[in-house]
mmCIF file of C-alpha atoms in Angstrom:
data_model
loop_
_atom_site.group_PDB
_atom_site.id
_atom_site.type_symbol
_atom_site.label_atom_id
_atom_site.label_comp_id
_atom_site.label_asym_id
_atom_site.label_seq_id
_atom_site.Cartn_x
_atom_site.Cartn_y
_atom_site.Cartn_z
ATOM 1 C CA MET A 85 65.909 150.055 115.234
ATOM 2 C CA THR A 86 65.661 150.287 119.961
ATOM 3 C CA ALA A 87 68.844 151.625 121.303
ATOM 4 C CA ASP A 88 68.780 148.273 123.021
ATOM 5 C CA THR A 89 69.620 146.977 119.126
ATOM 6 C CA PRO A 90 73.404 146.133 117.924
ATOM 7 C CA THR A 91 74.445 147.624 114.597
ATOM 8 C CA ARG A 92 74.764 144.520 112.541
ATOM 9 C CA ALA A 93 78.648 143.894 111.568
ATOM 10 C CA ARG A 94 79.461 145.343 107.956
ATOM 11 C CA VAL A 95 80.447 142.929 105.406
ATOM 12 C CA LEU A 96 82.148 143.512 102.262
ATOM 13 C CA VAL A 97 82.194 140.652 99.518
ATOM 14 C CA VAL A 98 84.947 140.464 96.807
ATOM 15 C CA ASP A 99 84.049 138.219 94.266
ATOM 16 C CA ASP A 100 84.275 138.963 89.845
ATOM 17 C CA ALA A 101 81.690 135.136 90.105
ATOM 18 C CA ALA A 102 78.039 136.986 90.957
ATOM 19 C CA THR A 103 77.729 133.282 92.081
ATOM 20 C CA VAL A 104 80.665 132.785 94.162
ATOM 21 C CA ARG A 105 78.848 136.602 95.810
ATOM 22 C CA LEU A 106 75.895 134.822 95.711
ATOM 23 C CA TYR A 107 76.559 132.053 97.711
ATOM 24 C CA HIS A 108 78.954 134.345 100.214
ATOM 25 C CA SER A 109 76.237 137.218 100.924
ATOM 26 C CA SER A 110 73.581 134.646 101.199
ATOM 27 C CA LEU A 111 75.855 132.547 103.925
ATOM 28 C CA LEU A 112 76.597 135.719 105.508
ATOM 29 C CA THR A 113 73.135 137.162 105.670
ATOM 30 C CA GLY A 114 71.532 134.243 106.864
ATOM 31 C CA ALA A 115 74.078 134.438 110.275
ATOM 32 C CA GLY A 116 72.718 138.061 110.554
ATOM 33 C CA PHE A 117 75.552 140.305 109.249
ATOM 34 C CA GLU A 118 74.815 143.276 106.395
ATOM 35 C CA VAL A 119 76.054 142.668 103.132
ATOM 36 C CA SER A 120 77.600 144.517 100.211
ATOM 37 C CA GLU A 121 78.917 142.975 96.801
ATOM 38 C CA ALA A 122 82.176 144.392 94.570
ATOM 39 C CA ALA A 123 82.895 142.159 91.322
ATOM 40 C CA ASN A 124 86.515 143.908 91.704
ATOM 41 C CA GLY A 125 89.121 144.755 93.539
ATOM 42 C CA LEU A 126 88.275 148.038 92.493
ATOM 43 C CA GLU A 127 84.877 148.280 92.770
ATOM 44 C CA ALA A 128 86.043 147.097 97.086
ATOM 45 C CA VAL A 129 88.085 149.592 97.384
ATOM 46 C CA GLU A 130 85.849 152.578 96.010
ATOM 47 C CA ALA A 131 83.685 150.815 98.358
ATOM 48 C CA ALA A 132 85.659 150.552 101.288
ATOM 49 C CA LEU A 133 86.712 154.495 100.555
ATOM 50 C CA GLY A 134 82.587 155.264 100.560
ATOM 51 C CA ALA A 135 81.948 153.488 104.362
ATOM 52 C CA SER A 136 83.321 151.528 106.358
ATOM 53 C CA PHE A 137 82.929 147.624 107.085
ATOM 54 C CA ASP A 138 83.447 145.564 109.663
ATOM 55 C CA LEU A 139 84.932 142.357 107.866
ATOM 56 C CA PHE A 140 86.137 141.921 103.542
ATOM 57 C CA VAL A 141 85.795 138.608 102.588
ATOM 58 C CA VAL A 142 87.697 138.433 99.091
ATOM 59 C CA ASP A 143 88.265 136.143 95.948
ATOM 60 C CA VAL A 144 91.846 136.076 94.549
ATOM 61 C CA ASN A 145 91.459 135.742 90.173
ATOM 62 C CA MET A 146 89.671 138.701 89.362
ATOM 63 C CA PRO A 147 89.773 140.671 86.344
ATOM 64 C CA ARG A 148 91.097 144.734 87.375
ATOM 65 C CA MET A 149 91.869 144.312 90.382
ATOM 66 C CA ASN A 150 93.235 140.768 91.334
ATOM 67 C CA GLY A 151 92.307 140.116 95.222
ATOM 68 C CA TYR A 152 96.474 140.667 96.612
ATOM 69 C CA THR A 153 96.311 143.588 94.746
ATOM 70 C CA CYS A 154 92.979 145.091 96.379
ATOM 71 C CA VAL A 155 93.303 143.746 100.393
ATOM 72 C CA GLU A 156 97.023 145.920 100.250
ATOM 73 C CA THR A 157 95.330 149.044 99.477
ATOM 74 C CA LEU A 158 92.599 148.469 101.103
ATOM 75 C CA ARG A 159 95.727 148.426 104.459
ATOM 76 C CA SER A 160 97.625 151.603 102.955
ATOM 77 C CA GLU A 161 97.639 154.388 103.738
ATOM 78 C CA THR A 162 94.030 155.277 101.091
ATOM 79 C CA VAL A 163 92.519 153.560 102.362
ATOM 80 C CA GLY A 164 93.559 152.554 105.670
ATOM 81 C CA SER A 165 90.587 150.159 107.390
ATOM 82 C CA ASP A 166 91.792 147.532 109.861
ATOM 83 C CA ALA A 167 88.883 145.127 109.541
ATOM 84 C CA PRO A 168 89.686 142.394 109.126
ATOM 85 C CA VAL A 169 90.017 140.306 106.019
ATOM 86 C CA VAL A 170 89.104 136.878 104.219
ATOM 87 C CA MET A 171 90.883 135.678 101.455
ATOM 88 C CA ILE A 172 88.950 132.696 100.002
ATOM 89 C CA SER A 173 90.065 130.747 96.595
ATOM 90 C CA THR A 174 90.120 128.350 94.547
ATOM 91 C CA GLU A 175 94.647 128.389 94.717
ATOM 92 C CA ASP A 176 95.587 126.224 97.087
ATOM 93 C CA ARG A 177 99.499 125.724 95.984
ATOM 94 C CA PRO A 178 102.492 126.163 98.929
ATOM 95 C CA GLY A 179 102.620 130.284 99.457
ATOM 96 C CA ASP A 180 99.229 131.388 98.206
ATOM 97 C CA ALA A 181 98.691 131.435 102.146
ATOM 98 C CA ASP A 182 101.727 133.371 102.445
ATOM 99 C CA ARG A 183 100.997 135.736 100.068
ATOM 100 C CA ALA A 184 97.610 136.886 101.232
ATOM 101 C CA TYR A 185 99.045 137.340 104.897
ATOM 102 C CA GLN A 186 101.739 139.148 103.523
ATOM 103 C CA ALA A 187 99.291 141.343 101.960
ATOM 104 C CA GLY A 188 97.210 141.843 104.959
ATOM 105 C CA ALA A 189 95.143 139.530 105.275
ATOM 106 C CA ASN A 190 93.249 137.873 108.223
ATOM 107 C CA LEU A 191 92.799 134.021 107.165
ATOM 108 C CA TYR A 192 93.437 132.181 104.056
ATOM 109 C CA LEU A 193 90.335 129.807 102.867
ATOM 110 C CA VAL A 194 90.063 127.301 99.645
ATOM 111 C CA LYS A 195 86.704 126.400 98.291
ATOM 112 C CA PRO A 196 84.953 125.802 98.507
ATOM 113 C CA VAL A 197 84.151 127.044 102.260
ATOM 114 C CA ALA A 198 81.184 125.363 104.111
ATOM 115 C CA GLY A 199 78.327 128.273 104.678
ATOM 116 C CA ASP A 200 78.463 127.400 108.861
ATOM 117 C CA ARG A 201 81.990 127.184 108.575
ATOM 118 C CA LEU A 202 81.951 130.671 106.867
ATOM 119 C CA ALA A 203 79.430 132.210 109.262
ATOM 120 C CA ARG A 204 81.129 131.136 112.309
ATOM 121 C CA ILE A 205 84.282 132.966 110.767
ATOM 122 C CA ALA A 206 83.180 135.553 110.014
ATOM 123 C CA THR A 207 81.360 136.433 113.303
ATOM 124 C CA MET A 208 84.491 135.139 115.602
ATOM 125 C CA LEU A 209 86.980 137.836 112.990
ATOM 126 C CA THR A 210 84.143 140.558 114.741
ATOM 127 C CA ALA A 211 83.287 140.233 117.809
ATOM 128 C CA GLY A 212 84.344 142.749 119.488
ATOM 129 C CA ARG A 213 84.395 145.193 117.206
ATOM 130 C CA ASP A 214 81.967 148.263 116.987
ATOM 131 C CA ALA A 215 79.846 147.514 114.359
ATOM 132 C CA ALA A 216 80.268 150.359 111.910
ATOM 133 C CA MET B 165 88.712 198.273 39.187
ATOM 134 C CA GLY B 166 87.370 194.215 40.303
ATOM 135 C CA LEU B 167 88.757 193.716 43.940
ATOM 136 C CA VAL B 168 91.425 191.322 43.509
ATOM 137 C CA ARG B 169 91.337 188.549 46.539
ATOM 138 C CA LYS B 170 94.444 189.018 48.173
ATOM 139 C CA GLN B 171 96.499 185.636 48.420
ATOM 140 C CA ALA B 172 97.044 184.120 51.924
ATOM 141 C CA PRO B 173 99.841 183.752 53.391
ATOM 142 C CA GLN B 174 101.503 180.079 52.925
ATOM 143 C CA GLN B 175 100.958 177.948 56.479
ATOM 144 C CA PRO B 176 104.198 175.991 56.735
ATOM 145 C CA GLU B 177 103.761 172.014 56.661
ATOM 146 C CA GLU B 178 103.793 170.656 60.421
ATOM 147 C CA VAL B 179 106.528 168.950 60.480
ATOM 148 C CA LEU B 180 105.825 165.066 62.838
ATOM 149 C CA PRO B 181 108.259 163.282 64.059
ATOM 150 C CA GLU B 182 109.140 160.551 62.820
ATOM 151 C CA PRO B 183 107.985 157.243 64.416
ATOM 152 C CA PRO B 184 110.627 155.486 66.691
ATOM 153 C CA ASP B 185 111.977 152.845 64.438
ATOM 154 C CA THR B 186 111.608 148.632 65.581
ATOM 155 C CA GLY B 187 114.859 149.009 67.076
ATOM 156 C CA THR B 188 114.429 151.713 68.883
ATOM 157 C CA LEU B 189 110.904 150.659 70.091
ATOM 158 C CA LEU B 190 112.426 147.185 71.195
ATOM 159 C CA SER B 191 114.970 149.020 73.292
ATOM 160 C CA GLN B 192 113.062 150.662 74.628
ATOM 161 C CA LEU B 193 110.679 147.823 76.288
ATOM 162 C CA ASP B 194 113.949 147.711 79.090
ATOM 163 C CA ASP B 195 113.441 151.393 79.759
ATOM 164 C CA PRO B 196 113.413 151.961 83.592
ATOM 165 C CA ASP B 197 110.372 154.132 82.588
ATOM 166 C CA PRO B 198 108.065 151.696 82.261
ATOM 167 C CA ASP B 199 105.550 154.911 80.615
ATOM 168 C CA CYS B 200 108.308 154.429 77.848
ATOM 169 C CA ARG B 201 107.987 151.402 77.689
ATOM 170 C CA ARG B 202 104.380 151.030 77.300
ATOM 171 C CA GLU B 203 104.128 153.506 74.435
ATOM 172 C CA ALA B 204 106.872 150.917 73.102
ATOM 173 C CA ALA B 205 104.944 147.609 74.050
ATOM 174 C CA LEU B 206 102.145 149.141 72.763
ATOM 175 C CA GLY B 207 104.361 150.861 69.431
ATOM 176 C CA LEU B 208 105.270 147.161 68.245
ATOM 177 C CA VAL B 209 101.445 146.367 67.882
ATOM 178 C CA ASP B 210 101.672 145.880 63.877
ATOM 179 C CA VAL B 211 105.612 144.210 63.824
ATOM 180 C CA ALA B 212 105.993 140.436 64.090
ATOM 181 C CA GLU B 213 108.923 140.117 64.449
ATOM 182 C CA ALA B 214 108.529 141.960 68.106
ATOM 183 C CA VAL B 215 106.752 139.228 69.070
ATOM 184 C CA PRO B 216 108.748 136.565 70.616
ATOM 185 C CA GLU B 217 110.684 139.792 72.378
ATOM 186 C CA LEU B 218 107.739 141.353 73.666
ATOM 187 C CA LEU B 219 105.689 137.102 74.737
ATOM 188 C CA ALA B 220 109.544 137.072 77.117
ATOM 189 C CA ARG B 221 108.640 140.069 78.600
ATOM 190 C CA VAL B 222 105.341 138.503 79.403
ATOM 191 C CA GLY B 223 106.776 136.694 82.956
ATOM 192 C CA THR B 224 109.079 139.434 84.056
ATOM 193 C CA GLU B 225 107.118 142.762 83.416
ATOM 194 C CA GLU B 226 106.038 143.763 87.028
ATOM 195 C CA ASP B 227 104.868 147.423 85.747
ATOM 196 C CA PRO B 228 100.731 146.235 85.937
ATOM 197 C CA ARG B 229 100.071 149.240 82.905
ATOM 198 C CA VAL B 230 103.151 147.479 81.429
ATOM 199 C CA LEU B 231 102.415 144.443 81.440
ATOM 200 C CA GLU B 232 99.006 144.970 80.220
ATOM 201 C CA SER B 233 99.945 147.110 76.860
ATOM 202 C CA ILE B 234 101.852 144.068 76.190
ATOM 203 C CA LEU B 235 99.062 141.550 76.217
ATOM 204 C CA THR B 236 96.885 143.965 74.549
ATOM 205 C CA THR B 237 99.425 143.733 71.306
ATOM 206 C CA LEU B 238 99.916 140.237 71.616
ATOM 207 C CA ALA B 239 96.086 139.864 71.511
ATOM 208 C CA ALA B 240 95.988 142.324 68.820
ATOM 209 C CA ARG B 241 97.930 139.122 66.609
ATOM 210 C CA ASP B 242 96.069 136.290 67.986
ATOM 211 C CA THR B 243 98.079 133.718 66.407
ATOM 212 C CA GLU B 244 98.900 130.211 67.916
ATOM 213 C CA GLU B 245 102.488 131.423 69.011
ATOM 214 C CA VAL B 246 101.546 134.539 70.750
ATOM 215 C CA ALA B 247 98.283 131.595 72.179
ATOM 216 C CA GLY B 248 100.621 129.082 73.715
ATOM 217 C CA GLY B 249 103.522 131.417 74.672
ATOM 218 C CA LEU B 250 100.377 132.855 76.607
ATOM 219 C CA ALA B 251 98.707 129.851 77.752
ATOM 220 C CA VAL B 252 102.320 129.266 79.671
ATOM 221 C CA HIS B 253 101.355 132.033 82.295
ATOM 222 C CA LEU B 254 97.786 130.274 83.689
ATOM 223 C CA ALA B 255 99.543 128.600 85.727
ATOM 224 C CA SER B 256 101.613 131.208 87.583
ATOM 225 C CA ASP B 257 102.047 132.019 90.952
ATOM 226 C CA GLU B 258 101.281 135.632 90.792
ATOM 227 C CA ALA B 259 97.901 137.187 90.378
ATOM 228 C CA VAL B 260 97.786 139.323 88.724
ATOM 229 C CA LEU B 261 99.778 137.824 85.448
ATOM 230 C CA ARG B 262 97.489 134.994 85.441
ATOM 231 C CA THR B 263 94.249 137.254 86.076
ATOM 232 C CA ALA B 264 95.435 139.437 83.149
ATOM 233 C CA VAL B 265 96.813 136.620 80.682
ATOM 234 C CA ALA B 266 93.061 135.539 81.095
ATOM 235 C CA ALA B 267 91.557 137.750 79.924
ATOM 236 C CA ALA B 268 94.233 138.339 76.461
ATOM 237 C CA LEU B 269 93.239 133.937 75.616
ATOM 238 C CA ALA B 270 89.431 135.693 76.106
ATOM 239 C CA THR B 271 90.170 138.668 72.764
ATOM 240 C CA MET B 272 92.148 135.550 70.838
ATOM 241 C CA PRO B 273 89.114 133.384 69.374
ATOM 242 C CA GLN B 274 90.525 132.542 66.818
ATOM 243 C CA SER B 275 93.688 130.825 67.954
ATOM 244 C CA VAL B 276 92.415 129.511 71.796
ATOM 245 C CA PRO B 277 90.329 127.054 70.497
ATOM 246 C CA ALA B 278 93.792 124.854 69.474
ATOM 247 C CA LEU B 279 95.078 125.495 72.986
ATOM 248 C CA LEU B 280 91.986 123.777 74.668
ATOM 249 C CA PRO B 281 92.478 119.787 74.468
ATOM 250 C CA ASN B 282 95.458 120.837 76.369
ATOM 251 C CA LEU B 283 94.875 123.312 78.520
ATOM 252 C CA LEU B 284 91.666 121.024 79.151
ATOM 253 C CA ALA B 285 93.635 118.265 80.394
ATOM 254 C CA ALA B 286 96.352 120.157 82.544
ATOM 255 C CA PRO B 287 97.251 118.624 85.390
ATOM 256 C CA ASP B 288 96.990 121.511 87.441
ATOM 257 C CA HIS B 289 93.308 121.200 88.281
ATOM 258 C CA ASP B 290 94.269 125.123 89.239
ATOM 259 C CA VAL B 291 95.105 126.264 85.963
ATOM 260 C CA ARG B 292 91.341 124.793 84.233
ATOM 261 C CA VAL B 293 89.605 127.125 86.617
ATOM 262 C CA MET B 294 91.997 129.691 84.316
ATOM 263 C CA THR B 295 90.728 127.545 82.036
ATOM 264 C CA ALA B 296 86.501 128.323 82.451
ATOM 265 C CA MET B 297 87.619 132.200 83.176
ATOM 266 C CA VAL B 298 88.831 132.035 79.205
ATOM 267 C CA LEU B 299 85.843 130.707 78.118
ATOM 268 C CA ALA B 300 83.657 132.640 79.746
ATOM 269 C CA ASP B 301 84.328 135.221 77.520
ATOM 270 C CA LEU B 302 85.913 134.156 74.849
ATOM 271 C CA PRO B 303 83.492 134.769 71.532
ATOM 272 C CA HIS B 304 83.437 131.492 70.292
ATOM 273 C CA PRO B 305 80.612 129.575 68.732
ATOM 274 C CA GLU B 306 81.842 126.337 70.820
ATOM 275 C CA ALA B 307 82.776 128.288 73.770
ATOM 276 C CA HIS B 308 79.428 126.748 75.297
ATOM 277 C CA THR B 309 80.070 123.173 74.016
ATOM 278 C CA TRP B 310 83.868 123.351 75.756
ATOM 279 C CA LEU B 311 81.980 124.571 79.283
ATOM 280 C CA VAL B 312 79.801 121.247 78.930
ATOM 281 C CA LYS B 313 82.636 119.184 78.805
ATOM 282 C CA MET B 314 84.595 120.601 81.696
ATOM 283 C CA ILE B 315 80.502 120.217 83.390
ATOM 284 C CA CYS B 316 80.972 116.741 82.582
ATOM 285 C CA GLU B 317 84.088 115.262 82.667
ATOM 286 C CA ASP B 318 86.836 117.381 85.158
ATOM 287 C CA PRO B 319 86.923 115.167 88.183
ATOM 288 C CA HIS B 320 87.288 118.674 90.305
ATOM 289 C CA PRO B 321 84.749 120.165 91.838
ATOM 290 C CA ASN B 322 86.421 123.966 91.150
ATOM 291 C CA VAL B 323 86.889 123.462 87.840
ATOM 292 C CA VAL B 324 82.664 121.943 87.480
ATOM 293 C CA THR B 325 81.890 125.457 88.834
ATOM 294 C CA GLY B 326 84.079 127.418 87.570
ATOM 295 C CA ALA B 327 83.096 126.433 84.122
ATOM 296 C CA ILE B 328 78.796 126.602 85.862
ATOM 297 C CA ASP B 329 80.282 130.274 86.556
ATOM 298 C CA ALA B 330 81.149 130.522 83.054
ATOM 299 C CA LEU B 331 78.287 129.315 81.106
ATOM 300 C CA LEU B 332 75.152 130.504 83.509
ATOM 301 C CA PRO B 333 74.773 133.759 81.556
ATOM 302 C CA SER B 334 74.151 132.294 78.607
ATOM 303 C CA ALA B 335 72.382 128.548 79.987
ATOM 304 C CA THR B 336 68.938 127.203 78.266
ATOM 305 C CA ALA B 337 66.742 124.624 79.550
ATOM 306 C CA GLU B 338 68.199 122.410 77.460
ATOM 307 C CA ASP B 339 71.487 122.569 79.902
ATOM 308 C CA ALA B 340 69.419 122.063 83.127
ATOM 309 C CA GLN B 341 69.862 117.832 83.446
ATOM 310 C CA LEU B 342 73.585 118.609 83.048
ATOM 311 C CA LEU B 343 73.991 120.778 86.476
ATOM 312 C CA ARG B 344 72.113 118.287 87.892
ATOM 313 C CA ASP B 345 74.295 116.301 86.912
ATOM 314 C CA ALA B 346 77.112 117.811 88.525
ATOM 315 C CA VAL B 347 75.226 118.087 91.590
ATOM 316 C CA GLU B 348 74.827 114.512 91.674
ATOM 317 C CA ARG B 349 78.769 114.168 90.786
ATOM 318 C CA PHE B 350 79.840 116.178 93.809
ATOM 319 C CA PRO B 351 76.995 116.028 96.745
ATOM 320 C CA ASP B 352 79.210 116.747 99.264
ATOM 321 C CA ASP B 353 79.960 120.260 97.638
ATOM 322 C CA PRO B 354 77.967 122.918 99.108
ATOM 323 C CA PHE B 355 78.490 126.099 96.599
ATOM 324 C CA LEU B 356 78.595 123.889 93.594
ATOM 325 C CA ARG B 357 74.779 122.854 95.375
ATOM 326 C CA PHE B 358 73.631 126.173 95.678
ATOM 327 C CA THR B 359 74.742 127.419 92.524
ATOM 328 C CA VAL B 360 72.301 125.073 90.736
ATOM 329 C CA ASN B 361 69.585 125.467 92.814
ATOM 330 C CA ALA B 362 69.917 129.231 92.308
ATOM 331 C CA ALA B 363 69.300 128.554 88.156
ATOM 332 C CA LEU B 364 67.781 125.736 87.273
ATOM 333 C CA PRO B 365 64.600 127.894 88.383
ATOM 334 C CA ARG B 366 65.645 130.023 85.882
ATOM 335 C CA LEU B 367 66.423 128.333 83.661
ATOM 336 C CA THR B 368 63.346 126.069 83.202
ATOM 337 C CA GLY B 369 60.647 128.434 83.905
ATOM 338 C CA THR B 370 59.663 127.742 87.749
ATOM 339 C CA ALA B 371 61.400 130.960 88.522
#
């Protein structure tokens, strides 16, 4: 890599469903992001303690640590990440999005999310951030 | 003169404290100390009369560790009373609660099957998505059959993708056509198409 080559923004995809992780990772890798994966909130927090990310894409319903608690922990002094968070869930009840924003998410999307839309959102949210 | 073995001094028997009785344990479920509530929940594992009290606390307990202990104790009974009392929380707005309940139900193969007709027909599609999560881990010979039913019949794409995700670890070449049919039913769902396209080569031996 030369000095002129910008570092690719790093995204952590957090979902207990392997197929969903594969889907979101493929979309984001195809859009030029460097993608890591975590299978639940606890793994995500551990990953965020060990590395810096420019964006988190987080599911809601996960074992061990659900998405809301995961985002709250990412925002807490324990981790202290200010990177944007997109929460993606099957849940579309009134109040689900509010709960996500209270936890510290920047955006709440309902599955399924079209590939080009997720890539556009990720590009927009990571624009201007110094890549990790 | 022969040697005379000296008698070892008698050790006083260790006196173990009496375990708390059922009444004490039930009252400790309301203790302000979460560790005390957690111990009480675990201590009630063999007490049938505690089931209604424990079920009543599933929706109100706010400490995740205490909730986990309550669910562990309840799931160990694996009765229809417990399964029915837990299943209502699959519709909860609290992610912690609904995912914890789904995990508990997935350990109850004796009693969950009786609930499935109602769960698969639940008007709230999110409940059906959670049901797919239960079936993903339920150690029951019919789990695969119920997932196939969801994939073939459920009208909501998120339920179908949840069921497919649950089925894939145990899917075989025989399931390939039902996955293709699911894509045909929901041609505008990009995730469903991606998932099936990613899985088919492995199932059909063309990977």
